[in-house]
PDB file of C-alpha atoms and ligand atoms in Angstrom:
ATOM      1  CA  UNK A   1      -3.550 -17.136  -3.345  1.00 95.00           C
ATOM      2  CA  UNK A   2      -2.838 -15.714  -0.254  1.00 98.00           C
ATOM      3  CA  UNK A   3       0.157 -17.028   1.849  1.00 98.00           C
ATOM      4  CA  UNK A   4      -1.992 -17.253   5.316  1.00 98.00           C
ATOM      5  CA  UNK A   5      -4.084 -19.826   3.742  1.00 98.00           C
ATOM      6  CA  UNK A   6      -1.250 -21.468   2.028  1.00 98.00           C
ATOM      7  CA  UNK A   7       0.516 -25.012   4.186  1.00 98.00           C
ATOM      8  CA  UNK A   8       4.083 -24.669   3.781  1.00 98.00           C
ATOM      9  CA  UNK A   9       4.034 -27.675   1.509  1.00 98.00           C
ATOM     10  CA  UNK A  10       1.807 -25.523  -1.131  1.00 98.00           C
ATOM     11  CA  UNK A  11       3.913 -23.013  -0.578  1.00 98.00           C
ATOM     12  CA  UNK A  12       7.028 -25.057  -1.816  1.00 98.00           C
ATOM     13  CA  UNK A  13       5.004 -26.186  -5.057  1.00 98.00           C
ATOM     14  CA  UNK A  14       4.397 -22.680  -5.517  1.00 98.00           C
ATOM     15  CA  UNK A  15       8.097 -21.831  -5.481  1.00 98.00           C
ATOM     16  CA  UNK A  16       8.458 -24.476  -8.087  1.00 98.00           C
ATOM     17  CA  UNK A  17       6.240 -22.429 -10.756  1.00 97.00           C
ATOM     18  CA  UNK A  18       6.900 -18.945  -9.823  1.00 98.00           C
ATOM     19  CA  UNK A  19       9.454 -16.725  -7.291  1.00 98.00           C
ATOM     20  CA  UNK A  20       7.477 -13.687  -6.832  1.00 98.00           C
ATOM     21  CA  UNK A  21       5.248 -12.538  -4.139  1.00 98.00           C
ATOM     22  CA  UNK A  22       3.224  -9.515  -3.828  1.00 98.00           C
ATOM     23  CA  UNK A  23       3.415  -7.819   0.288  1.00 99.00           C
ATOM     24  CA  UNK A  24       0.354  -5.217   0.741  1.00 99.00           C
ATOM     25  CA  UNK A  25       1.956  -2.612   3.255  1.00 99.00           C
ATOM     26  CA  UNK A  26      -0.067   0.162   4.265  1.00 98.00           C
ATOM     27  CA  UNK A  27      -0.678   2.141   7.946  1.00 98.00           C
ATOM     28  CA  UNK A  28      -3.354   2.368  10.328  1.00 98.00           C
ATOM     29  CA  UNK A  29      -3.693   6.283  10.463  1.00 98.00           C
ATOM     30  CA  UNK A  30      -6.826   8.653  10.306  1.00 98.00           C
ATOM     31  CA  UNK A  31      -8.365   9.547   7.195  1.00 98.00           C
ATOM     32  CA  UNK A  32     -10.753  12.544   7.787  1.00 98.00           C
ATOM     33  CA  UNK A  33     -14.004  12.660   8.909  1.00 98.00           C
ATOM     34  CA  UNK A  34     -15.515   9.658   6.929  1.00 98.00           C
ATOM     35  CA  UNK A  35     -12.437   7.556   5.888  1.00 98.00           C
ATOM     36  CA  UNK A  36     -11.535   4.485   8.155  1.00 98.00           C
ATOM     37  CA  UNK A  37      -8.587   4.181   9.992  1.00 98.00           C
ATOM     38  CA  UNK A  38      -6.992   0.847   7.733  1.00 98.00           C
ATOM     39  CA  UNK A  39      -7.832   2.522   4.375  1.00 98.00           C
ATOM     40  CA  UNK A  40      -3.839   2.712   3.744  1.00 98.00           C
ATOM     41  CA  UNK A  41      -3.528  -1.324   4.693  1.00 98.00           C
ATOM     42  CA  UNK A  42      -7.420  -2.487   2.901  1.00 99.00           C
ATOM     43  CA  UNK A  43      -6.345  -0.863  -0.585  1.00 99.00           C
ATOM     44  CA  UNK A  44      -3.396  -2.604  -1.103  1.00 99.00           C
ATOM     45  CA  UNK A  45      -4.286  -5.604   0.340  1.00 99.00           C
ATOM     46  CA  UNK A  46      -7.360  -5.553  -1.469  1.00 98.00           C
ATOM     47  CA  UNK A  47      -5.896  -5.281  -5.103  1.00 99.00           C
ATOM     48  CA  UNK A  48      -3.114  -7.730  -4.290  1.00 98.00           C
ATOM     49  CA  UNK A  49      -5.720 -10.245  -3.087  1.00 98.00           C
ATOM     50  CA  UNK A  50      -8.064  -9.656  -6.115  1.00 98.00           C
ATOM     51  CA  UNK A  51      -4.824  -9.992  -8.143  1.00 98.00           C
ATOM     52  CA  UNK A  52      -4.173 -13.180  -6.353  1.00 98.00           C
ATOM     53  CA  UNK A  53      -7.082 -15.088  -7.473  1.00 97.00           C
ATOM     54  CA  UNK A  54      -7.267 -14.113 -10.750  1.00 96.00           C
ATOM     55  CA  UNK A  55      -3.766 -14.672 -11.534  1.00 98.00           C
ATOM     56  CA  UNK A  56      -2.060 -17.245  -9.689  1.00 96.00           C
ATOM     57  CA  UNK A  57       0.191 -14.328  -7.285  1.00 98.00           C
ATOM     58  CA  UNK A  58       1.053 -15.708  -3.796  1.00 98.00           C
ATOM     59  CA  UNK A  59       0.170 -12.449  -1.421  1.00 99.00           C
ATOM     60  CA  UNK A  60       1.763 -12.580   1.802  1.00 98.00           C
ATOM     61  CA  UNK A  61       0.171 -10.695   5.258  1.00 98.00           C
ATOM     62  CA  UNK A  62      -0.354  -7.400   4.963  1.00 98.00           C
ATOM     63  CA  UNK A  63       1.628  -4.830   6.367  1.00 98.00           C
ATOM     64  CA  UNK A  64      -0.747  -3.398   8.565  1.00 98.00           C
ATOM     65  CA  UNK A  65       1.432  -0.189  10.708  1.00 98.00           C
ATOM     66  CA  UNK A  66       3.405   2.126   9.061  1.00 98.00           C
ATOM     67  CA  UNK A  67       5.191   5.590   9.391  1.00 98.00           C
ATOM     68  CA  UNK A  68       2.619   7.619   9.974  1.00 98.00           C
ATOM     69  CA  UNK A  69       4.362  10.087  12.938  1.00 98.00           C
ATOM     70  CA  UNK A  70       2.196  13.396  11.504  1.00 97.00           C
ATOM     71  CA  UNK A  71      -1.283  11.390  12.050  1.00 98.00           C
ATOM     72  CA  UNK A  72      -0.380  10.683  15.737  1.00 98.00           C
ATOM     73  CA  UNK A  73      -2.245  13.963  16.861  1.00 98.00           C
ATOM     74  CA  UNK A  74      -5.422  12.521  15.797  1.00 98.00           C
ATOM     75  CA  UNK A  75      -7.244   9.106  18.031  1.00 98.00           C
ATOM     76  CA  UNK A  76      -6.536   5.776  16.443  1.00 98.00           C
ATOM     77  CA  UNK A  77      -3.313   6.052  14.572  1.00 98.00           C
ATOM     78  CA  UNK A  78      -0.581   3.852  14.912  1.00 98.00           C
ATOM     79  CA  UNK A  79       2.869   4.991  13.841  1.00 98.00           C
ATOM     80  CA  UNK A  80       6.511   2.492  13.681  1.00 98.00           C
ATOM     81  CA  UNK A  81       9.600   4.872  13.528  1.00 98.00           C
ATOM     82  CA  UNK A  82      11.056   5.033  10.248  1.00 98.00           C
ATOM     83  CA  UNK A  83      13.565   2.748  11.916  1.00 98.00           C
ATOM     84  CA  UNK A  84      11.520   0.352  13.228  1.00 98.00           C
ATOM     85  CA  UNK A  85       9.661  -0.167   9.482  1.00 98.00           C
ATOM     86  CA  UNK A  86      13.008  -0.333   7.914  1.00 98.00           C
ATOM     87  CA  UNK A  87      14.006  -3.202  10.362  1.00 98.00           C
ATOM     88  CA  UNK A  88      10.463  -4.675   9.776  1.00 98.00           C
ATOM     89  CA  UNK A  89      10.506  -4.233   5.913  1.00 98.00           C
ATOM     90  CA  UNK A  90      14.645  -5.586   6.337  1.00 98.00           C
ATOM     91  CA  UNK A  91      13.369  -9.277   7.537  1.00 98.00           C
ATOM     92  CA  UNK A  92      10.392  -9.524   5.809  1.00 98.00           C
ATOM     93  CA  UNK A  93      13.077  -9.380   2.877  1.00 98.00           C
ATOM     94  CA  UNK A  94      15.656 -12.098   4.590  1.00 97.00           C
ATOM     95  CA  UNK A  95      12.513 -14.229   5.681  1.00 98.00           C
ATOM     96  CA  UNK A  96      11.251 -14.711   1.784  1.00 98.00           C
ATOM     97  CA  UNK A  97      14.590 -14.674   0.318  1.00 97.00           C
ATOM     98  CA  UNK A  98      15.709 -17.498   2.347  1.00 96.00           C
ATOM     99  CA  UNK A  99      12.913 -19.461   1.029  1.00 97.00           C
ATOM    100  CA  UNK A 100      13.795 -18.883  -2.241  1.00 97.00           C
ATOM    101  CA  UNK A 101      11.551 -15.990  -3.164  1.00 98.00           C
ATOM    102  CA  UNK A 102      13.713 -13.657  -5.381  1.00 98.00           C
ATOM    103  CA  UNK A 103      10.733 -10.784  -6.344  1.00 98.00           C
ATOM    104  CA  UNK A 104       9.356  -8.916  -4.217  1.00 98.00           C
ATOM    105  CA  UNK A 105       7.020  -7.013  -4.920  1.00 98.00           C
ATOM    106  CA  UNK A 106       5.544  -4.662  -2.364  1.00 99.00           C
ATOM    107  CA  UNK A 107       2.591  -2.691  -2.934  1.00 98.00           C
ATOM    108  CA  UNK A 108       2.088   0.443  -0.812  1.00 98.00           C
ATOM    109  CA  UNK A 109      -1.103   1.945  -0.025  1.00 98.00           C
ATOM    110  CA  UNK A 110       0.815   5.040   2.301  1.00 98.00           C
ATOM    111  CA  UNK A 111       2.832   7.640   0.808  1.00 97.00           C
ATOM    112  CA  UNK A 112       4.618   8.574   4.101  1.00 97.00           C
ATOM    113  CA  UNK A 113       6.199   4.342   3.936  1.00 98.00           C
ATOM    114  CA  UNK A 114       8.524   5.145   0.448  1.00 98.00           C
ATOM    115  CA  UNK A 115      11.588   6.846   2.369  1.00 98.00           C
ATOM    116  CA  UNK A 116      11.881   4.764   4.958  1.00 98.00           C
ATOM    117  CA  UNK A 117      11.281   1.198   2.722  1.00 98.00           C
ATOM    118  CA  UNK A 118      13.528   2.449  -0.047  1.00 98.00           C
ATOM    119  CA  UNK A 119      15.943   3.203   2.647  1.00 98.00           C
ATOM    120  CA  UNK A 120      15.393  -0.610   3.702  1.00 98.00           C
ATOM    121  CA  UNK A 121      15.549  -1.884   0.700  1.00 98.00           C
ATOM    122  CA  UNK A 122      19.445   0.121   0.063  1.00 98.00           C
ATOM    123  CA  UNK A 123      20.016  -1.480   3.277  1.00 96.00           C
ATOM    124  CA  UNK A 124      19.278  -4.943   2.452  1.00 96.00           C
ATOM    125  CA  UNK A 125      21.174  -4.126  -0.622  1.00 96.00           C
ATOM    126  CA  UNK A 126      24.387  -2.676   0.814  1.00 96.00           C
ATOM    127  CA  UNK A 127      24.462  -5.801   3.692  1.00 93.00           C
ATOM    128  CA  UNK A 128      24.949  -8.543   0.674  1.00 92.00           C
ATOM    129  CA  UNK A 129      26.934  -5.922  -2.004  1.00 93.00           C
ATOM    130  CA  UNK A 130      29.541  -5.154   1.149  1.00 94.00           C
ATOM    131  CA  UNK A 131      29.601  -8.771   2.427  1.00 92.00           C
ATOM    132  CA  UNK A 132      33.041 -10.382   1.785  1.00 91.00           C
ATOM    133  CA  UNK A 133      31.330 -13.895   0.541  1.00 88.00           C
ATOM    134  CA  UNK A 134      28.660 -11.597  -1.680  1.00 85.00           C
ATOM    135  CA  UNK A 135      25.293 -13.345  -2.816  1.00 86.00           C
ATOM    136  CA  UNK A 136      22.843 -11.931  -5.035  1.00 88.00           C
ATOM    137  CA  UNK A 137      19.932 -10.247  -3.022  1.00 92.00           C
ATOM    138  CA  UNK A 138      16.051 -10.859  -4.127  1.00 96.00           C
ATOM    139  CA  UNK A 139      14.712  -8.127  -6.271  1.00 98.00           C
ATOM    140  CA  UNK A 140      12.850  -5.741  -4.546  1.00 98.00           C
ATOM    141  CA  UNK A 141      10.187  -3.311  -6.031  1.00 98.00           C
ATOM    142  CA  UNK A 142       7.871  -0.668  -4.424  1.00 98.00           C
ATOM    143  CA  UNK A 143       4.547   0.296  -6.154  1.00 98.00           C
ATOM    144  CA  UNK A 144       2.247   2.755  -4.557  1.00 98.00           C
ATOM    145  CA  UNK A 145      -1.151   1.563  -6.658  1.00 98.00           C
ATOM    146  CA  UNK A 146      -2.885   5.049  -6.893  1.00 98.00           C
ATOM    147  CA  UNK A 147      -0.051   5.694  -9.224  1.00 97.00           C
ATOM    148  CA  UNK A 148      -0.707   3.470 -12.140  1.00 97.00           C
ATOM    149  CA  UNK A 149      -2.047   5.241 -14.925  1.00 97.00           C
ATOM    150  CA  UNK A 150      -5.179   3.840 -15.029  1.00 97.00           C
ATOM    151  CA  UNK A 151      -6.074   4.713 -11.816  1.00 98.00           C
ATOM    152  CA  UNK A 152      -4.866   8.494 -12.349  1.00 98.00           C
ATOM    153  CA  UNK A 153      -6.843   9.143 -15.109  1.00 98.00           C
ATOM    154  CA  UNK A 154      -9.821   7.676 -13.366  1.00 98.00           C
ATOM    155  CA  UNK A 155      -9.291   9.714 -10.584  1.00 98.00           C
ATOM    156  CA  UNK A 156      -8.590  12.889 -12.721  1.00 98.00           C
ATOM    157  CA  UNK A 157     -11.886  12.169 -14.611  1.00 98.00           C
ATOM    158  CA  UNK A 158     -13.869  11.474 -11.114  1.00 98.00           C
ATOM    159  CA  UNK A 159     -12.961  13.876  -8.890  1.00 98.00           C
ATOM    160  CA  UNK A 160     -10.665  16.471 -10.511  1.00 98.00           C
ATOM    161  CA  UNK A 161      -8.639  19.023  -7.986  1.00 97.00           C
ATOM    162  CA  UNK A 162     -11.298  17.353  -4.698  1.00 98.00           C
ATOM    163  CA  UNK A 163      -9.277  14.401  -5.069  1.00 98.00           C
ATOM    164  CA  UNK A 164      -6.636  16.372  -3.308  1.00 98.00           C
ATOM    165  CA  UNK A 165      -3.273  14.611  -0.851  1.00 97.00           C
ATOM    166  CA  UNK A 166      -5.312  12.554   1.911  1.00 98.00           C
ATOM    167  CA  UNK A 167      -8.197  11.095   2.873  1.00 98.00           C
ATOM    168  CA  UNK A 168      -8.959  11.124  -0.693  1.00 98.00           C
ATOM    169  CA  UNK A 169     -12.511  10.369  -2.354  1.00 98.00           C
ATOM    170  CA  UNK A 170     -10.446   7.333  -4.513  1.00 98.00           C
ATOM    171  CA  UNK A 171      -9.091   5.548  -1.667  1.00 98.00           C
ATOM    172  CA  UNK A 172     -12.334   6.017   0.705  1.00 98.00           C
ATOM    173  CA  UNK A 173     -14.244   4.752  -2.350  1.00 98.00           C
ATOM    174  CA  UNK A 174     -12.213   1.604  -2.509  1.00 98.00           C
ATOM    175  CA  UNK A 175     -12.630   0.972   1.270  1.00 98.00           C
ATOM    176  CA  UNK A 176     -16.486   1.472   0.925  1.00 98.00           C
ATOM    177  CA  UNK A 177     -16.183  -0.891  -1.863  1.00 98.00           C
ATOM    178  CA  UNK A 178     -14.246  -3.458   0.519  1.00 98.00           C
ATOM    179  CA  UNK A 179     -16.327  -2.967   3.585  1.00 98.00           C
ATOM    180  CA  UNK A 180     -19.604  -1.680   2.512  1.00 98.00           C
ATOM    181  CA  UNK A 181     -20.826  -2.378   5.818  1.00 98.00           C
ATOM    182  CA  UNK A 182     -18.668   0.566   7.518  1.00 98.00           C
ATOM    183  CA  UNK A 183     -19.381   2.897   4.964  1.00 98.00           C
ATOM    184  CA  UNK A 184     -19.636   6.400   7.006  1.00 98.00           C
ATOM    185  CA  UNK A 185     -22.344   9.164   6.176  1.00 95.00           C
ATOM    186  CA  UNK A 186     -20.816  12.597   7.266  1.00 96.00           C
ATOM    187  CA  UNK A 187     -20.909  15.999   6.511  1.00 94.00           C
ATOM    188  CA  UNK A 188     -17.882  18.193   6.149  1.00 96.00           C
ATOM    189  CA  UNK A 189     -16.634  21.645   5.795  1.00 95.00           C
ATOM    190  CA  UNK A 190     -15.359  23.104   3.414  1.00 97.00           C
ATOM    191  CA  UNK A 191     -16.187  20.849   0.674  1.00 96.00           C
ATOM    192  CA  UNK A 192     -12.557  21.069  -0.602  1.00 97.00           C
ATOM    193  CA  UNK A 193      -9.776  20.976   2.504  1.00 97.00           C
ATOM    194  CA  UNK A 194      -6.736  22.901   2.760  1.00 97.00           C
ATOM    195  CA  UNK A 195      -3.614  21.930   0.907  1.00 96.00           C
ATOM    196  CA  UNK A 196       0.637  22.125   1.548  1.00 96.00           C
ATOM    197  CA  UNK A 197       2.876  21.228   3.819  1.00 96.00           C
ATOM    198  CA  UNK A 198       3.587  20.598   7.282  1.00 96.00           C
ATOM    199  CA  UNK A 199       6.067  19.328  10.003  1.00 96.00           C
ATOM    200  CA  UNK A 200       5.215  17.166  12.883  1.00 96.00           C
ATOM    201  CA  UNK A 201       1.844  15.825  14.248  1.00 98.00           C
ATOM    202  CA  UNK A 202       1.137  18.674  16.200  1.00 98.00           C
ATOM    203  CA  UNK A 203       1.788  21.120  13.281  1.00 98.00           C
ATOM    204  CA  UNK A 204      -0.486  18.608  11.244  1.00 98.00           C
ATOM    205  CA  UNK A 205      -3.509  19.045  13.092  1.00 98.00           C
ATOM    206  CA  UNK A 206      -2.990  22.530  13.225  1.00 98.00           C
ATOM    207  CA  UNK A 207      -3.275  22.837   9.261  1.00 98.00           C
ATOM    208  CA  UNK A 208      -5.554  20.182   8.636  1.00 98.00           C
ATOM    209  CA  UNK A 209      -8.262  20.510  11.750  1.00 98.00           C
ATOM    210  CA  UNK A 210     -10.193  17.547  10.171  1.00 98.00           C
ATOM    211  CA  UNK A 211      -7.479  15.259   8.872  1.00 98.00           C
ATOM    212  CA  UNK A 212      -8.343  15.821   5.052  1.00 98.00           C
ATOM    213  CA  UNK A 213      -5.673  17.563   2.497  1.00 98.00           C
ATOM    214  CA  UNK A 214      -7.061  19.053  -0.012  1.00 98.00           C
ATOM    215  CA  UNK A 215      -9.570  16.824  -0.807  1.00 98.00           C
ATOM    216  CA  UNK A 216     -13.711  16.253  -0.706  1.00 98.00           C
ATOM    217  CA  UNK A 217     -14.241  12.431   0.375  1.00 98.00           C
ATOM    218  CA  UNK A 218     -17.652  13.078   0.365  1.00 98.00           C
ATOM    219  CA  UNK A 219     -17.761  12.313  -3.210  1.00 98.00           C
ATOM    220  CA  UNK A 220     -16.816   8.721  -2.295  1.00 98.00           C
ATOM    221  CA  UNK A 221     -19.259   5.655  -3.133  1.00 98.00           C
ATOM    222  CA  UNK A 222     -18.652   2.084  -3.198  1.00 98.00           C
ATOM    223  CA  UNK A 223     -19.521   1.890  -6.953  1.00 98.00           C
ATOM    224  CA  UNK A 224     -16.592   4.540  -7.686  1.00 98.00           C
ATOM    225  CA  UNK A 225     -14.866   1.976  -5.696  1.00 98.00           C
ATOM    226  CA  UNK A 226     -15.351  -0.751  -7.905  1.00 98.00           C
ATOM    227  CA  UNK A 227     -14.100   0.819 -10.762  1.00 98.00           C
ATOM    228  CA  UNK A 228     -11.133   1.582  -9.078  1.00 98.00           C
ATOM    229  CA  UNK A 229     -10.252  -1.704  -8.071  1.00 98.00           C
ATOM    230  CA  UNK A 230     -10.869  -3.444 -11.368  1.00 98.00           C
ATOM    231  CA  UNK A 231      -8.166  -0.253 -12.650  1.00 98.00           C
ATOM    232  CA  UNK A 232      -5.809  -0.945 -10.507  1.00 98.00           C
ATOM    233  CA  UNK A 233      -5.918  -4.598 -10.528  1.00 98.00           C
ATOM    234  CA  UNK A 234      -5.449  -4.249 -14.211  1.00 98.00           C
ATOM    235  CA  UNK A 235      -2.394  -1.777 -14.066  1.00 98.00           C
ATOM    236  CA  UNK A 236      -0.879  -3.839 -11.184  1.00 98.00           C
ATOM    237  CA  UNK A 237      -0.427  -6.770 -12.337  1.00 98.00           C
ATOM    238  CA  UNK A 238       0.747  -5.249 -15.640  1.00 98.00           C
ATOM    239  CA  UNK A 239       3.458  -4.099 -13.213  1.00 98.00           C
ATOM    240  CA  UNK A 240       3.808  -7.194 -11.352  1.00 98.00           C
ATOM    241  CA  UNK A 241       4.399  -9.280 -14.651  1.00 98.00           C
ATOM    242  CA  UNK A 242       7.027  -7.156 -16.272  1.00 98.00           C
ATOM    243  CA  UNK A 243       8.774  -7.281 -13.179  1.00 98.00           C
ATOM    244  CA  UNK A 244       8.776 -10.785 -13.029  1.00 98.00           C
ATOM    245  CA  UNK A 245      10.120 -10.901 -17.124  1.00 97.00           C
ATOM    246  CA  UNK A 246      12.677  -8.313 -16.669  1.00 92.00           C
ATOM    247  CA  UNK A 247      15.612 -10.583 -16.443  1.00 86.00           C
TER     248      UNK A 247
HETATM  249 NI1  LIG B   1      -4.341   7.133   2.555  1.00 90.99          NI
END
């Protein structure tokens, strides 16, 4: 069930079975030489919308643009400030709760969102907990779905150390899976990229001349992608439905 395609009036039936709702958020950043630019925004969105239909899980828009300052130095990404995500993220939150939504449950597809949408969600938090009339605030949860365990081990078993920091062969495999159609042939060297840290944009390009970290996307298919999907859809929802029990 996705939200877009929802009237408001289904949407208010909805809220009479259930008060959760998954948001995809990802980023629109480069991802090496053969990964596409929305891979952070198409995973998410494409487990929560598989989710969706087989489970009954209203999924709101995707997040599409997130904090992804140290990709600016390469064509095509869009980056928010931390602040401006945190104020996005802030009435995303006030918009749902006021309908009566009281879990949310955000899954992230971009490692560089978690500071700044915990910090959003402490926010949201701290405006109702310091508020002299105090009301309880919806629930808010942030999953980043290459972490459930099922989607580890696959990626352990797959791809070993090439499945490296970013631009990785798991995530390019689920895009390939989701778009077969802009699947990208393209050679790269070395197989494995560099690995560590870095600073700013300028400082990441520096490091990481083709965008990769430490990993070897060539190994990606759309088949791997498929079984990475079904994975995470599994673990996922696990997720999603103890977070709806926990009372
Ligand atoms: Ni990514």
């Amino acid at each position: 069930m996705q939200l877009q395609l929802c009237t408001w009036k289904e949407v208010e039936d909805y809220l009479q079975t259930s008060r959760g709702i998954m948001i995809p958020i990802g980023s629109t950043e480069q991802h090496g030489p053969n990964g596409l630019i929305g891979t952070d925004a198409i995973c998410p969105e494409t487990i929560a919308r598989d989710i969706g239909e087989r489970a009954k899980v209203l999924v709101a828009p995707t997040i599409n643009f997130g904090m992804a300052q140290h990709h600016m130095a390469f064509a095509g990404t869009v980056s928010l400030r931390p602040s401006t995500l945190m104020a996005v993220v802030s009435d995303v939150i006030a918009s749902l709760a006021r309908h009566g939504f009281t879990r949310l449950y955000f899954l992230n597809g971009h490692g560089g969102n978690y500071d700044s949408v915990r910090a959003a969600f402490s926010e949201f938090y701290a405006q109702t907990a310091l508020s002299a009339s105090p009301v309880q605030a919806p629930r808010c949860k942030l999953m980043n779905w290459w972490m459930v365990r099922g989607v580890r081990k696959l990626s352990r078993d797959l791809f070993g150390e090439a499945e490296g920091m970013h631009a990785t062969p798991s995530e390019v495999s689920l895009t390939y899976h989701a778009y077969p159609q802009a699947i990208k042939n393209v050679s790269m060297s070395p197989r494995l990229a560099a690995s560590g840290g870095f600073y700013d944009a300028e400082d990441f390009r520096q490091r990481f001349p083709d965008g990769r970290m430490g990993s070897d996307p060539s190994l990606a298919s759309s088949e791997v992608g498929e079984k990475i999907l079904a994975a995470a859809a599994e673990g996922i929802l696990a997720d999603y439905q103890a977070f709806m029990r926990d009372v």
